[in-house]
C-alpha cells in the first residue's frame, strides 16, 4: 500500500511538473477554462505554495467565481503569509464586485509594505484595475470596476522601480488600460511593445486589430486579425473577433462561419456555447443561434439571455407568437427588462398585425436603442396607418438618431420625411390657407435636402414640384415650374447615360408636360413652348380635353346672316 501511495504521489508530481503557471494562463487566454483549472489544481496538489494558490484563485477570478477565488487566496495566505500575491487577489475580488475604491485602499497598503519593489505584485495590481472592464457592455456593468489611469501609472512605475524591461503581458495590461480610456494610439503602441518582447504573441495582434476596429480603420483591422489567425489558427479569440469585424461589414454569412470556428477552437462550456449563440444571432444565423441556445440550456447555463435568444430568434424567423411567448416567460420570471426586449416585443406584435400594441413597445425602445434605428420601424407603421404627421415625426427622429451616431444621412432619409409632410399638406382642407402651405413648405425644405445629397433622382424634383403647388394655394404663382423642368432634365440626363436605375413613369411625364404647357400658355404666352409641351402630353394621353382643345381648337362658328 505504501508503495502504491508513493507511486501515485510521484505520478501527480510528475504530471504537475509537466505543467506550469504560464501554461495555465495560456489556456485561460485561449478560452479553455477546464484545462486551465486542471493545470492550476494540479500545481496546488503537487506543491501547495502561496504562488500556486494565487494562480488557482486567479483562474476563479477569470470565471467571476468570487467564493472559490476567496477560498484559494485564503489558503495561499495560510501557506505563505509573506507572499503578497494572495492579498492582491483578495482585493482584486472587490474590483470584480464593482468596489474599486475599497480595493484601492488595500492595494495602496500592499504597495507601501512591499516598497514598490515587487514587480509581480505591481503587475497584478495594475491588471486588477482593468481586467474586469468589458468593451461594449452597459455602463452599469462597468461602473466602479476599473481605474485605467492607475493601471498605466503602476506599469510605468514598475518599469522605473524594478529597472527591468517590460514583458509582453505587462505591456498588454498597459494597452488594455489605454483602450478603456479610448486612447487608441497609446493602446496600439503598448501592444506593439508587447510584440517586440514576444513577436509570436497572438493576443497582442488581436488586440491591435480590436483598436483599429473601434477606430473604423477596417483595412488595418482585417490585416491584424488575419495575421493573428495565420500565426496561430487555434487561437479561439481571433476567430471571434474576426467574425465581429465581418458583421460590421454586413458579411453575415462569413461572420457566422468564423463564430462557429470560435466554438470549435474554444472549450464549449455552457457560457461559451451561449455566447456563440449570441454571436450567431448578430450574424443573422438565427437557426444557429437557436441551436446553440438550446445546447447551452441543456448544459445547464444559468443566464436570463436564454429567454432572450429564443424570443429574439423566433421573431426573426417569423415565428412571432412563439417569440412573444418566450419573452413573456422571461417577464414572468422577473428578469430585469432591457430595451432590446421592447424592440422584439414590438417586432413580434407587428408581425402578428397588431400594430397598435407594437407601437407601445417600439416607442419605448427607440430612445434607448443605440444599435437599431427603431424610429424607421415606427415610421413605417405610422405611414401604413396614414398618420402622416406622426410618421414625419418618426422620420425626423430617425435622422437625429443617425446624427448622434455620426452616421451618413441618405437622400432617402430626407425624402421619406418630405413625403410625410407632403401628404399632411395634401390631406389638409384647401380652405386652411395657413397649415396646408406651412406643411408643404416643410416638405419642400426636406425635398431640397434630399436633392443636396443626390441630385440625379427624378422623383425628388417631381414631388418637390407637387409640394410647391400646394404652397401656391391660389394657383397663380406657378411655383412648381423650375422643379418640373429639373424633373424632365434629370430624366434626359439619365437616358444619355443609359442608366437603368430609374424606371420612367408615363403618367408623371404627362403631369410635367401639361403643367409646363399651362404655364407658358398662361404666363409667357410662348405658343411654341406651349405646343411642344402639349404635343408631348398628348402623345401620352390622347384623350385629355384641355390639351386637345388647345391643339385642336373647334372651328369658329360661321357668322349669322
PDB file of C-alpha atoms in Angstrom, residues 158-334:
ATOM      1  CA  UNK A 158       7.139  49.225 -12.046  1.00  0.00           C
ATOM      2  CA  UNK A 159       9.450  49.612 -15.030  1.00  0.00           C
ATOM      3  CA  UNK A 160      11.120  52.549 -13.317  1.00  0.00           C
ATOM      4  CA  UNK A 161      11.474  50.939  -9.865  1.00  0.00           C
ATOM      5  CA  UNK A 162      12.487  47.424 -10.889  1.00  0.00           C
ATOM      6  CA  UNK A 163      14.913  48.610 -13.593  1.00  0.00           C
ATOM      7  CA  UNK A 164      13.755  45.707 -15.746  1.00  0.00           C
ATOM      8  CA  UNK A 165      12.472  45.861 -19.292  1.00  0.00           C
ATOM      9  CA  UNK A 166       8.760  45.173 -19.738  1.00  0.00           C
ATOM     10  CA  UNK A 167       7.451  41.749 -20.621  1.00  0.00           C
ATOM     11  CA  UNK A 168       4.678  41.216 -23.153  1.00  0.00           C
ATOM     12  CA  UNK A 169       1.894  40.646 -20.613  1.00  0.00           C
ATOM     13  CA  UNK A 170       2.706  43.858 -18.751  1.00  0.00           C
ATOM     14  CA  UNK A 171       2.522  45.839 -21.989  1.00  0.00           C
ATOM     15  CA  UNK A 172      -0.808  44.206 -22.805  1.00  0.00           C
ATOM     16  CA  UNK A 173      -2.158  45.339 -19.423  1.00  0.00           C
ATOM     17  CA  UNK A 174      -0.967  48.865 -20.267  1.00  0.00           C
ATOM     18  CA  UNK A 175      -2.577  48.693 -23.712  1.00  0.00           C
ATOM     19  CA  UNK A 176      -5.877  47.460 -22.253  1.00  0.00           C
ATOM     20  CA  UNK A 177      -5.901  50.382 -19.836  1.00  0.00           C
ATOM     21  CA  UNK A 178      -5.385  52.873 -22.664  1.00  0.00           C
ATOM     22  CA  UNK A 179      -8.175  51.161 -24.597  1.00  0.00           C
ATOM     23  CA  UNK A 180     -10.561  51.752 -21.674  1.00  0.00           C
ATOM     24  CA  UNK A 181      -9.561  55.429 -21.880  1.00  0.00           C
ATOM     25  CA  UNK A 182     -10.349  55.286 -25.608  1.00  0.00           C
ATOM     26  CA  UNK A 183      -6.749  56.268 -26.369  1.00  0.00           C
ATOM     27  CA  UNK A 184      -6.180  54.068 -29.391  1.00  0.00           C
ATOM     28  CA  UNK A 185      -2.776  55.459 -30.292  1.00  0.00           C
ATOM     29  CA  UNK A 186      -1.164  54.646 -26.945  1.00  0.00           C
ATOM     30  CA  UNK A 187      -3.013  51.332 -26.772  1.00  0.00           C
ATOM     31  CA  UNK A 188      -1.509  50.241 -30.097  1.00  0.00           C
ATOM     32  CA  UNK A 189       1.949  51.467 -29.029  1.00  0.00           C
ATOM     33  CA  UNK A 190       1.736  49.323 -25.894  1.00  0.00           C
ATOM     34  CA  UNK A 191       0.584  46.247 -27.789  1.00  0.00           C
ATOM     35  CA  UNK A 192       3.369  46.747 -30.324  1.00  0.00           C
ATOM     36  CA  UNK A 193       5.871  46.895 -27.456  1.00  0.00           C
ATOM     37  CA  UNK A 194       4.436  43.561 -26.320  1.00  0.00           C
ATOM     38  CA  UNK A 195       5.154  42.169 -29.783  1.00  0.00           C
ATOM     39  CA  UNK A 196       8.699  43.492 -29.605  1.00  0.00           C
ATOM     40  CA  UNK A 197       9.188  41.381 -26.470  1.00  0.00           C
ATOM     41  CA  UNK A 198       7.316  38.399 -27.928  1.00  0.00           C
ATOM     42  CA  UNK A 199       6.843  38.516 -31.733  1.00  0.00           C
ATOM     43  CA  UNK A 200       4.563  35.458 -31.597  1.00  0.00           C
ATOM     44  CA  UNK A 201       2.166  36.951 -29.070  1.00  0.00           C
ATOM     45  CA  UNK A 202      -1.092  36.350 -30.902  1.00  0.00           C
ATOM     46  CA  UNK A 203      -3.105  38.073 -28.173  1.00  0.00           C
ATOM     47  CA  UNK A 204      -1.336  41.377 -28.852  1.00  0.00           C
ATOM     48  CA  UNK A 205      -2.036  41.108 -32.587  1.00  0.00           C
ATOM     49  CA  UNK A 206      -5.743  40.525 -31.948  1.00  0.00           C
ATOM     50  CA  UNK A 207      -5.917  43.455 -29.549  1.00  0.00           C
ATOM     51  CA  UNK A 208      -4.318  45.776 -32.113  1.00  0.00           C
ATOM     52  CA  UNK A 209      -6.993  44.671 -34.570  1.00  0.00           C
ATOM     53  CA  UNK A 210      -9.662  45.495 -31.995  1.00  0.00           C
ATOM     54  CA  UNK A 211      -8.279  49.022 -31.564  1.00  0.00           C
ATOM     55  CA  UNK A 212      -8.409  49.568 -35.331  1.00  0.00           C
ATOM     56  CA  UNK A 213     -11.961  48.199 -35.458  1.00  0.00           C
ATOM     57  CA  UNK A 214     -13.059  50.720 -32.836  1.00  0.00           C
ATOM     58  CA  UNK A 215     -11.365  53.435 -34.883  1.00  0.00           C
ATOM     59  CA  UNK A 216     -13.169  52.225 -38.049  1.00  0.00           C
ATOM     60  CA  UNK A 217      -9.871  51.539 -39.791  1.00  0.00           C
ATOM     61  CA  UNK A 218     -11.215  48.395 -41.408  1.00  0.00           C
ATOM     62  CA  UNK A 219      -8.248  47.711 -43.674  1.00  0.00           C
ATOM     63  CA  UNK A 220      -5.866  47.516 -40.694  1.00  0.00           C
ATOM     64  CA  UNK A 221      -8.450  45.603 -38.653  1.00  0.00           C
ATOM     65  CA  UNK A 222      -8.689  42.861 -41.247  1.00  0.00           C
ATOM     66  CA  UNK A 223      -4.923  42.763 -41.709  1.00  0.00           C
ATOM     67  CA  UNK A 224      -4.191  42.334 -37.978  1.00  0.00           C
ATOM     68  CA  UNK A 225      -6.860  39.708 -37.427  1.00  0.00           C
ATOM     69  CA  UNK A 226      -5.667  37.707 -40.431  1.00  0.00           C
ATOM     70  CA  UNK A 227      -2.082  37.952 -39.193  1.00  0.00           C
ATOM     71  CA  UNK A 228      -3.225  36.563 -35.839  1.00  0.00           C
ATOM     72  CA  UNK A 229      -5.084  33.642 -37.424  1.00  0.00           C
ATOM     73  CA  UNK A 230      -2.154  32.889 -39.720  1.00  0.00           C
ATOM     74  CA  UNK A 231       0.175  32.954 -36.720  1.00  0.00           C
ATOM     75  CA  UNK A 232      -1.999  30.615 -34.647  1.00  0.00           C
ATOM     76  CA  UNK A 233      -5.143  29.221 -36.247  1.00  0.00           C
ATOM     77  CA  UNK A 234      -6.102  27.540 -32.953  1.00  0.00           C
ATOM     78  CA  UNK A 235      -6.334  30.835 -31.056  1.00  0.00           C
ATOM     79  CA  UNK A 236     -10.096  30.954 -30.458  1.00  0.00           C
ATOM     80  CA  UNK A 237     -10.482  34.701 -29.666  1.00  0.00           C
ATOM     81  CA  UNK A 238      -9.025  35.605 -33.081  1.00  0.00           C
ATOM     82  CA  UNK A 239     -11.884  33.812 -34.851  1.00  0.00           C
ATOM     83  CA  UNK A 240     -14.461  35.520 -32.638  1.00  0.00           C
ATOM     84  CA  UNK A 241     -13.005  38.980 -33.215  1.00  0.00           C
ATOM     85  CA  UNK A 242     -12.710  38.421 -36.945  1.00  0.00           C
ATOM     86  CA  UNK A 243     -16.373  37.432 -37.035  1.00  0.00           C
ATOM     87  CA  UNK A 244     -17.271  40.672 -35.244  1.00  0.00           C
ATOM     88  CA  UNK A 245     -15.322  42.618 -37.863  1.00  0.00           C
ATOM     89  CA  UNK A 246     -17.246  40.839 -40.638  1.00  0.00           C
ATOM     90  CA  UNK A 247     -20.567  41.793 -39.019  1.00  0.00           C
ATOM     91  CA  UNK A 248     -19.593  45.472 -39.214  1.00  0.00           C
ATOM     92  CA  UNK A 249     -19.163  44.979 -42.957  1.00  0.00           C
ATOM     93  CA  UNK A 250     -22.533  43.155 -43.170  1.00  0.00           C
ATOM     94  CA  UNK A 251     -20.757  39.949 -44.236  1.00  0.00           C
ATOM     95  CA  UNK A 252     -23.145  37.945 -42.107  1.00  0.00           C
ATOM     96  CA  UNK A 253     -22.741  34.505 -43.664  1.00  0.00           C
ATOM     97  CA  UNK A 254     -18.959  34.690 -43.425  1.00  0.00           C
ATOM     98  CA  UNK A 255     -19.186  36.023 -39.867  1.00  0.00           C
ATOM     99  CA  UNK A 256     -21.320  33.025 -38.899  1.00  0.00           C
ATOM    100  CA  UNK A 257     -18.604  30.723 -40.238  1.00  0.00           C
ATOM    101  CA  UNK A 258     -15.958  32.330 -38.030  1.00  0.00           C
ATOM    102  CA  UNK A 259     -18.176  32.247 -34.954  1.00  0.00           C
ATOM    103  CA  UNK A 260     -18.685  28.529 -35.473  1.00  0.00           C
ATOM    104  CA  UNK A 261     -14.905  28.158 -35.772  1.00  0.00           C
ATOM    105  CA  UNK A 262     -14.579  30.012 -32.478  1.00  0.00           C
ATOM    106  CA  UNK A 263     -16.723  27.365 -30.786  1.00  0.00           C
ATOM    107  CA  UNK A 264     -14.605  24.629 -32.364  1.00  0.00           C
ATOM    108  CA  UNK A 265     -11.370  26.162 -31.048  1.00  0.00           C
ATOM    109  CA  UNK A 266     -12.622  27.272 -27.619  1.00  0.00           C
ATOM    110  CA  UNK A 267     -13.886  24.929 -24.948  1.00  0.00           C
ATOM    111  CA  UNK A 268     -17.621  24.514 -25.480  1.00  0.00           C
ATOM    112  CA  UNK A 269     -18.586  25.420 -21.925  1.00  0.00           C
ATOM    113  CA  UNK A 270     -22.229  26.362 -21.310  1.00  0.00           C
ATOM    114  CA  UNK A 271     -21.202  30.032 -21.192  1.00  0.00           C
ATOM    115  CA  UNK A 272     -19.143  29.902 -24.407  1.00  0.00           C
ATOM    116  CA  UNK A 273     -21.932  27.994 -26.160  1.00  0.00           C
ATOM    117  CA  UNK A 274     -24.443  30.687 -25.219  1.00  0.00           C
ATOM    118  CA  UNK A 275     -22.019  33.442 -26.225  1.00  0.00           C
ATOM    119  CA  UNK A 276     -21.623  31.745 -29.608  1.00  0.00           C
ATOM    120  CA  UNK A 277     -25.420  31.648 -29.930  1.00  0.00           C
ATOM    121  CA  UNK A 278     -25.490  35.410 -29.347  1.00  0.00           C
ATOM    122  CA  UNK A 279     -22.763  35.987 -31.923  1.00  0.00           C
ATOM    123  CA  UNK A 280     -24.617  33.840 -34.458  1.00  0.00           C
ATOM    124  CA  UNK A 281     -27.739  35.893 -33.793  1.00  0.00           C
ATOM    125  CA  UNK A 282     -25.775  39.056 -34.608  1.00  0.00           C
ATOM    126  CA  UNK A 283     -24.615  37.428 -37.846  1.00  0.00           C
ATOM    127  CA  UNK A 284     -28.277  36.750 -38.727  1.00  0.00           C
ATOM    128  CA  UNK A 285     -27.771  32.993 -38.413  1.00  0.00           C
ATOM    129  CA  UNK A 286     -30.981  32.616 -36.419  1.00  0.00           C
ATOM    130  CA  UNK A 287     -31.255  28.857 -36.761  1.00  0.00           C
ATOM    131  CA  UNK A 288     -27.688  28.507 -35.478  1.00  0.00           C
ATOM    132  CA  UNK A 289     -28.500  30.865 -32.619  1.00  0.00           C
ATOM    133  CA  UNK A 290     -31.474  28.715 -31.628  1.00  0.00           C
ATOM    134  CA  UNK A 291     -29.440  25.509 -31.898  1.00  0.00           C
ATOM    135  CA  UNK A 292     -26.650  26.707 -29.610  1.00  0.00           C
ATOM    136  CA  UNK A 293     -29.072  28.386 -27.221  1.00  0.00           C
ATOM    137  CA  UNK A 294     -30.774  25.024 -26.760  1.00  0.00           C
ATOM    138  CA  UNK A 295     -27.384  23.329 -26.310  1.00  0.00           C
ATOM    139  CA  UNK A 296     -26.340  25.894 -23.684  1.00  0.00           C
ATOM    140  CA  UNK A 297     -29.641  25.328 -21.885  1.00  0.00           C
ATOM    141  CA  UNK A 298     -29.102  21.560 -21.862  1.00  0.00           C
ATOM    142  CA  UNK A 299     -25.607  22.102 -20.465  1.00  0.00           C
ATOM    143  CA  UNK A 300     -27.168  23.923 -17.533  1.00  0.00           C
ATOM    144  CA  UNK A 301     -26.161  27.511 -18.241  1.00  0.00           C
ATOM    145  CA  UNK A 302     -27.667  29.965 -15.767  1.00  0.00           C
ATOM    146  CA  UNK A 303     -28.347  33.043 -17.869  1.00  0.00           C
ATOM    147  CA  UNK A 304     -31.521  35.041 -18.461  1.00  0.00           C
ATOM    148  CA  UNK A 305     -30.440  35.541 -22.046  1.00  0.00           C
ATOM    149  CA  UNK A 306     -31.698  32.020 -22.772  1.00  0.00           C
ATOM    150  CA  UNK A 307     -35.198  33.554 -22.838  1.00  0.00           C
ATOM    151  CA  UNK A 308     -33.991  36.445 -24.954  1.00  0.00           C
ATOM    152  CA  UNK A 309     -32.154  34.382 -27.538  1.00  0.00           C
ATOM    153  CA  UNK A 310     -35.185  32.161 -28.079  1.00  0.00           C
ATOM    154  CA  UNK A 311     -37.543  35.114 -28.184  1.00  0.00           C
ATOM    155  CA  UNK A 312     -35.415  37.242 -30.499  1.00  0.00           C
ATOM    156  CA  UNK A 313     -34.520  34.360 -32.832  1.00  0.00           C
ATOM    157  CA  UNK A 314     -38.110  33.183 -33.160  1.00  0.00           C
ATOM    158  CA  UNK A 315     -39.271  36.694 -34.037  1.00  0.00           C
ATOM    159  CA  UNK A 316     -36.556  36.999 -36.687  1.00  0.00           C
ATOM    160  CA  UNK A 317     -37.585  33.597 -38.098  1.00  0.00           C
ATOM    161  CA  UNK A 318     -41.182  34.911 -38.276  1.00  0.00           C
ATOM    162  CA  UNK A 319     -42.381  32.589 -35.510  1.00  0.00           C
ATOM    163  CA  UNK A 320     -43.916  35.689 -33.976  1.00  0.00           C
ATOM    164  CA  UNK A 321     -46.247  34.178 -31.392  1.00  0.00           C
ATOM    165  CA  UNK A 322     -43.596  31.730 -30.218  1.00  0.00           C
ATOM    166  CA  UNK A 323     -41.116  34.571 -29.858  1.00  0.00           C
ATOM    167  CA  UNK A 324     -43.573  36.645 -27.841  1.00  0.00           C
ATOM    168  CA  UNK A 325     -44.319  33.627 -25.636  1.00  0.00           C
ATOM    169  CA  UNK A 326     -40.576  33.216 -24.927  1.00  0.00           C
ATOM    170  CA  UNK A 327     -40.280  36.876 -23.969  1.00  0.00           C
ATOM    171  CA  UNK A 328     -43.437  36.714 -21.844  1.00  0.00           C
ATOM    172  CA  UNK A 329     -41.880  33.783 -19.993  1.00  0.00           C
ATOM    173  CA  UNK A 330     -38.866  35.961 -19.288  1.00  0.00           C
ATOM    174  CA  UNK A 331     -41.051  38.738 -17.880  1.00  0.00           C
ATOM    175  CA  UNK A 332     -42.923  36.267 -15.658  1.00  0.00           C
ATOM    176  CA  UNK A 333     -39.578  35.031 -14.322  1.00  0.00           C
ATOM    177  CA  UNK A 334     -38.820  38.533 -13.066  1.00  0.00           C
TER     178      UNK A 334
END
